[in-house]
Amino acid sequence: MAKRLKMKSGQKEQLVQEAGGKCANPGCSNWRTQIHHIQHWSVYKAHDSNHMIAVCPACHDHIHYTGGITDELLYKWKGIPRTNHRDVEGYIYIEPSAEIRVLTGTMCVSTSNAEAAVFTLSNSNKFAFKISGDGDIFLASCSIKDLSGAYLVRMFDGYFKVKRDEAVQINHRPGKIRVTALDAKRYLPAWTITTMRRAIPDFVRNNITTVFELEVIRPGVVRLQGAFVANDAVLAITLDKIYVLRPELNGPIALVGGGERTEIRLSGPVTRIAFGL
Ligand SMILES: [Zn+2]
C-alpha cells in the first residue's frame, strides 16, 4: 500500500477558511472540521485543494455512509464565497420531558407557565426559558453583554451565537456550552472582582471567570452557572451556591438550598422573574 502523503502545511487551515471557519455545509453550524477528499484518495493519491473540502464529522459521515451529500453538492458548497464567521453558532438540544427544571446552585427553578425568566438583570443580561409543544419542549434563551455593551452570548430558543474573540474561550459539545472570559476585567466590574477574590476565590482565578455555562443533565433538566452583571449588582451561580453581590455590601449574600428538591416555583402570570435584583 502506498504511503499516505501528508497535506501541505496550512492546507487544512486554508480549506477551513474557505468554508467560513466551520463545516462547509451551509445548513450545519459545527466548527469542528475534518478534510474530505471529494475525489477519493485511494483513486487519485493527491491532496489537491480544488477537490477537498472541510466538513464536520457528522456531515463527513453522511458523505461516506448515507449518500445524503453528493459530490455535486460538495462542489456547490465549495463554490460559496465566504468570509470567516465572527461568531460561534450552534444549538442546545434538550431532550423533551414532562419535568422541566433549571438547576441553579443547590436550588432549582421550575414553572407551570409557558414562559419564565429565571433572571432579568437588565435588557442585556437575562436568562429565560420557554415551554412549548404539549408542555414538554424546553427552549432556553439568554443574552449576555460585556462591560462595553458588546454581546458575548446571544441565545434564542436554544439557538446560540457566541462572539469569537481572543479574550473569550468557548467550549461546546452537544448538550453543553461554556463561555469563559480570559480577561475578567472586561466582563466583571472591578468591585466585583475584589469581592469575589475574597469570598468566592474559585470564581475568578488568574483574571479568568466563567461567564455562562449551560449543561443538559437529564431530559428537561439543565444546569446553569455563570456570572450575570447588572449596573449595581452581580449574580454569580456556581455548582453549589447562588451569590448576590452588591457594591454596598461587605461580602456576597449566598443562597444555599438543599439540592434539587429545593424548588423555586414560578407561577402566576406569564412572565415572572425569579431573581430580580
Ligand atoms: Zn456539518
Coordinates of N, CA, C and O in Angstrom, one line a residue, residues 140-220:
A140 N -34.3 27.3 25.8 CA -33.6 28.3 26.6 C -33.2 29.5 25.8 O -32.9 29.4 24.6
S141 N -33.3 30.7 26.4 CA -32.9 31.9 25.8 C -32.0 32.7 26.8 O -32.3 32.7 28.0
C142 N -31.0 33.5 26.2 CA -30.3 34.4 27.1 C -29.6 35.4 26.3 O -29.4 35.3 25.1
S143 N -29.2 36.5 27.0 CA -28.3 37.4 26.4 C -27.4 38.0 27.4 O -27.8 38.2 28.6
I144 N -26.1 38.0 27.1 CA -25.1 38.5 28.0 C -24.1 39.4 27.2 O -23.6 39.1 26.2
K145 N -24.0 40.6 27.8 CA -23.1 41.6 27.2 C -21.9 41.8 28.1 O -21.9 41.6 29.3
D146 N -20.8 42.3 27.5 CA -19.6 42.7 28.4 C -19.8 44.1 28.9 O -20.8 44.8 28.6
L147 N -18.8 44.6 29.6 CA -19.0 46.0 30.2 C -19.0 47.1 29.1 O -19.6 48.1 29.4
S148 N -18.5 46.8 27.9 CA -18.6 47.8 26.9 C -19.9 47.8 26.2 O -20.2 48.6 25.3
G149 N -20.7 46.8 26.5 CA -22.1 46.8 25.9 C -22.1 45.8 24.7 O -23.1 45.7 24.0
A150 N -21.0 45.2 24.4 CA -20.9 44.2 23.2 C -21.4 42.9 23.7 O -21.2 42.4 24.8
Y151 N -22.1 42.2 22.8 CA -22.7 40.9 23.1 C -21.6 39.9 23.2 O -20.7 39.8 22.4
L152 N -21.7 39.1 24.3 CA -20.8 37.9 24.4 C -21.6 36.7 23.9 O -21.1 35.8 23.2
V153 N -22.8 36.6 24.5 CA -23.6 35.4 24.2 C -25.0 35.9 23.9 O -25.6 36.7 24.5
R154 N -25.6 35.4 22.8 CA -27.0 35.5 22.5 C -27.6 34.1 22.3 O -27.0 33.3 21.5
M155 N -28.7 33.9 22.9 CA -29.3 32.6 22.7 C -30.8 32.8 22.6 O -31.4 33.5 23.4
F156 N -31.4 32.3 21.5 CA -32.8 32.4 21.4 C -33.4 31.1 21.1 O -33.1 30.4 20.1
D157 N -34.3 30.6 22.0 CA -34.9 29.3 21.8 C -33.9 28.2 21.5 O -34.2 27.4 20.6
G158 N -32.8 28.2 22.2 CA -31.9 27.2 22.1 C -30.8 27.4 21.0 O -29.7 26.8 21.0
Y159 N -31.0 28.3 20.1 CA -30.0 28.7 19.1 C -29.1 29.7 19.6 O -29.6 30.7 20.1
F160 N -27.8 29.5 19.6 CA -26.9 30.5 20.2 C -25.8 31.0 19.2 O -25.5 30.4 18.2
K161 N -25.4 32.2 19.5 CA -24.2 32.8 18.9 C -23.3 33.3 20.0 O -23.8 34.1 20.9
V162 N -22.1 33.0 19.9 CA -21.1 33.5 20.9 C -20.0 34.2 20.1 O -19.5 33.7 19.1
K163 N -19.6 35.4 20.6 CA -18.6 36.2 19.9 C -17.3 35.4 20.0 O -16.8 35.0 21.0
R164 N -16.7 35.3 18.8 CA -15.3 34.7 18.8 C -14.3 35.8 19.0 O -14.3 36.8 18.3
D165 N -13.6 35.7 20.0 CA -12.7 36.8 20.5 C -11.5 36.1 21.2 O -11.7 35.1 21.8
E166 N -10.3 36.8 21.1 CA -9.2 36.1 21.7 C -9.3 36.2 23.3 O -8.6 35.4 24.0
A167 N -10.2 37.0 23.8 CA -10.4 37.1 25.2 C -11.5 36.2 25.7 O -11.9 36.3 26.9
V168 N -12.1 35.4 24.8 CA -13.2 34.6 25.2 C -12.9 33.1 24.8 O -12.4 32.9 23.6
Q169 N -13.1 32.2 25.7 CA -12.9 30.8 25.3 C -14.3 30.1 25.3 O -15.0 30.3 26.2
I170 N -14.5 29.4 24.2 CA -15.8 28.7 24.1 C -15.6 27.2 24.1 O -14.9 26.7 23.2
N171 N -16.3 26.5 24.9 CA -16.3 25.1 24.9 C -17.7 24.6 24.6 O -18.6 24.9 25.4
H172 N -17.8 23.9 23.6 CA -19.1 23.4 23.2 C -19.1 22.0 22.7 O -18.3 21.6 22.0
R173 N -20.0 21.2 23.3 CA -20.2 19.9 22.8 C -21.7 19.7 22.8 O -22.4 20.5 23.5
P174 N -22.3 18.7 22.1 CA -23.8 18.6 22.2 C -24.2 18.5 23.7 O -23.6 17.7 24.4
G175 N -25.2 19.3 24.0 CA -25.7 19.3 25.4 C -25.0 20.1 26.4 O -25.3 20.2 27.6
K176 N -23.9 20.8 26.0 CA -23.2 21.7 26.9 C -22.5 22.8 26.2 O -21.9 22.6 25.1
I177 N -22.6 24.0 26.8 CA -21.8 25.2 26.3 C -21.3 25.9 27.5 O -22.0 26.1 28.5
R178 N -20.0 26.2 27.4 CA -19.4 27.1 28.4 C -18.6 28.2 27.8 O -17.9 28.0 26.8
V179 N -18.8 29.4 28.3 CA -18.2 30.6 27.8 C -17.3 31.2 28.9 O -17.9 31.5 30.0
T180 N -16.0 31.3 28.7 CA -15.1 31.7 29.7 C -14.5 33.0 29.3 O -14.0 33.1 28.1
A181 N -14.5 34.0 30.2 CA -13.8 35.3 29.9 C -12.4 35.2 30.4 O -12.1 34.9 31.6
L182 N -11.4 35.3 29.5 CA -10.0 35.2 29.8 C -9.5 36.5 30.4 O -8.4 36.5 31.0
D183 N -10.2 37.5 30.3 CA -9.9 38.8 30.9 C -11.1 39.3 31.6 O -12.0 40.0 31.1
A184 N -11.2 38.8 32.9 CA -12.4 39.0 33.7 C -12.8 40.5 33.8 O -13.9 40.9 33.9
K185 N -11.7 41.3 33.8 CA -12.0 42.8 34.0 C -12.8 43.4 32.9 O -13.4 44.4 33.0
R186 N -12.8 42.7 31.7 CA -13.7 43.3 30.6 C -15.1 42.9 30.8 O -16.0 43.5 30.2
Y187 N -15.4 42.0 31.7 CA -16.7 41.5 31.9 C -17.3 41.8 33.3 O -18.5 42.2 33.4
L188 N -16.5 41.7 34.3 CA -17.0 42.0 35.7 C -16.5 43.4 36.1 O -15.3 43.7 36.0
P189 N -17.4 44.1 36.8 CA -17.0 45.4 37.4 C -15.8 45.2 38.4 O -15.8 44.1 39.1
A190 N -14.9 46.2 38.5 CA -13.7 46.0 39.4 C -14.1 45.6 40.8 O -13.5 44.8 41.4
W191 N -15.2 46.3 41.4 CA -15.5 46.0 42.8 C -15.9 44.5 42.9 O -15.7 43.9 44.0
T192 N -16.5 43.9 41.9 CA -16.9 42.5 42.0 C -15.7 41.6 42.1 O -15.7 40.6 42.9
I193 N -14.7 41.9 41.3 CA -13.5 41.0 41.3 C -12.9 41.0 42.7 O -12.5 40.0 43.2
T194 N -12.8 42.2 43.3 CA -12.2 42.3 44.7 C -13.0 41.4 45.6 O -12.5 40.6 46.4
T195 N -14.3 41.6 45.6 CA -15.2 40.8 46.5 C -15.1 39.3 46.2 O -15.0 38.5 47.1
M196 N -15.1 39.0 44.9 CA -15.0 37.6 44.6 C -13.7 36.9 45.0 O -13.7 35.8 45.5
R197 N -12.6 37.6 44.8 CA -11.3 37.1 45.2 C -11.3 36.7 46.7 O -10.7 35.7 47.1
R198 N -12.0 37.5 47.5 CA -12.0 37.3 48.9 C -13.0 36.2 49.2 O -12.7 35.3 50.0
A199 N -14.2 36.3 48.7 CA -15.3 35.4 49.1 C -15.6 34.2 48.3 O -16.0 33.1 48.7
I200 N -15.3 34.3 47.0 CA -15.5 33.1 46.1 C -14.2 32.9 45.2 O -14.3 33.1 44.0
P201 N -13.1 32.6 45.9 CA -11.9 32.6 45.1 C -11.8 31.7 43.9 O -11.1 32.0 42.9
D202 N -12.7 30.7 43.9 CA -12.7 29.8 42.7 C -13.3 30.4 41.5 O -13.2 30.0 40.3
F203 N -14.1 31.5 41.7 CA -14.9 32.1 40.7 C -14.0 32.9 39.7 O -14.2 32.9 38.5
V204 N -13.1 33.7 40.3 CA -12.2 34.5 39.4 C -10.8 34.0 39.8 O -10.3 34.3 40.9
R205 N -10.2 33.3 38.9 CA -8.8 32.8 39.1 C -7.9 33.3 38.0 O -8.3 33.1 36.8
N206 N -6.8 33.9 38.3 CA -5.9 34.5 37.3 C -6.7 35.3 36.3 O -6.4 35.2 35.1
N207 N -7.6 36.1 36.8 CA -8.4 37.0 35.9 C -9.2 36.3 34.9 O -9.6 36.8 33.8
I208 N -9.5 35.0 35.2 CA -10.4 34.2 34.3 C -11.7 33.9 35.0 O -11.6 33.5 36.2
T209 N -12.8 34.0 34.4 CA -14.1 33.7 35.0 C -15.0 33.0 34.0 O -15.0 33.3 32.8
T210 N -15.9 32.2 34.6 CA -16.9 31.6 33.8 C -18.1 32.6 33.6 O -18.6 33.0 34.6
V211 N -18.3 32.9 32.4 CA -19.4 33.9 32.1 C -20.8 33.2 32.1 O -21.8 33.6 32.7
F212 N -20.7 32.0 31.5 CA -22.0 31.3 31.2 C -21.7 29.9 30.9 O -20.8 29.5 30.2
E213 N -22.5 29.0 31.6 CA -22.4 27.6 31.3 C -23.8 27.0 31.4 O -24.5 27.2 32.4
L214 N -24.1 26.3 30.4 CA -25.4 25.6 30.4 C -25.2 24.1 30.0 O -24.5 23.9 29.0
E215 N -25.7 23.2 30.8 CA -25.5 21.8 30.6 C -26.8 21.0 30.7 O -27.5 21.2 31.7
V216 N -27.1 20.2 29.8 CA -28.3 19.3 29.9 C -27.9 18.2 30.7 O -26.9 17.4 30.4
I217 N -28.6 18.0 31.9 CA -28.3 17.0 32.8 C -29.1 15.7 32.6 O -28.6 14.6 32.6
R218 N -30.4 15.9 32.4 CA -31.4 14.8 32.1 C -32.4 15.4 31.1 O -32.4 16.6 30.9
P219 N -33.2 14.6 30.6 CA -34.3 15.1 29.7 C -35.0 16.2 30.5 O -35.5 16.0 31.6
G220 N -35.1 17.4 29.9 CA -35.9 18.5 30.5 C -35.2 19.2 31.7 O -35.8 20.1 32.3

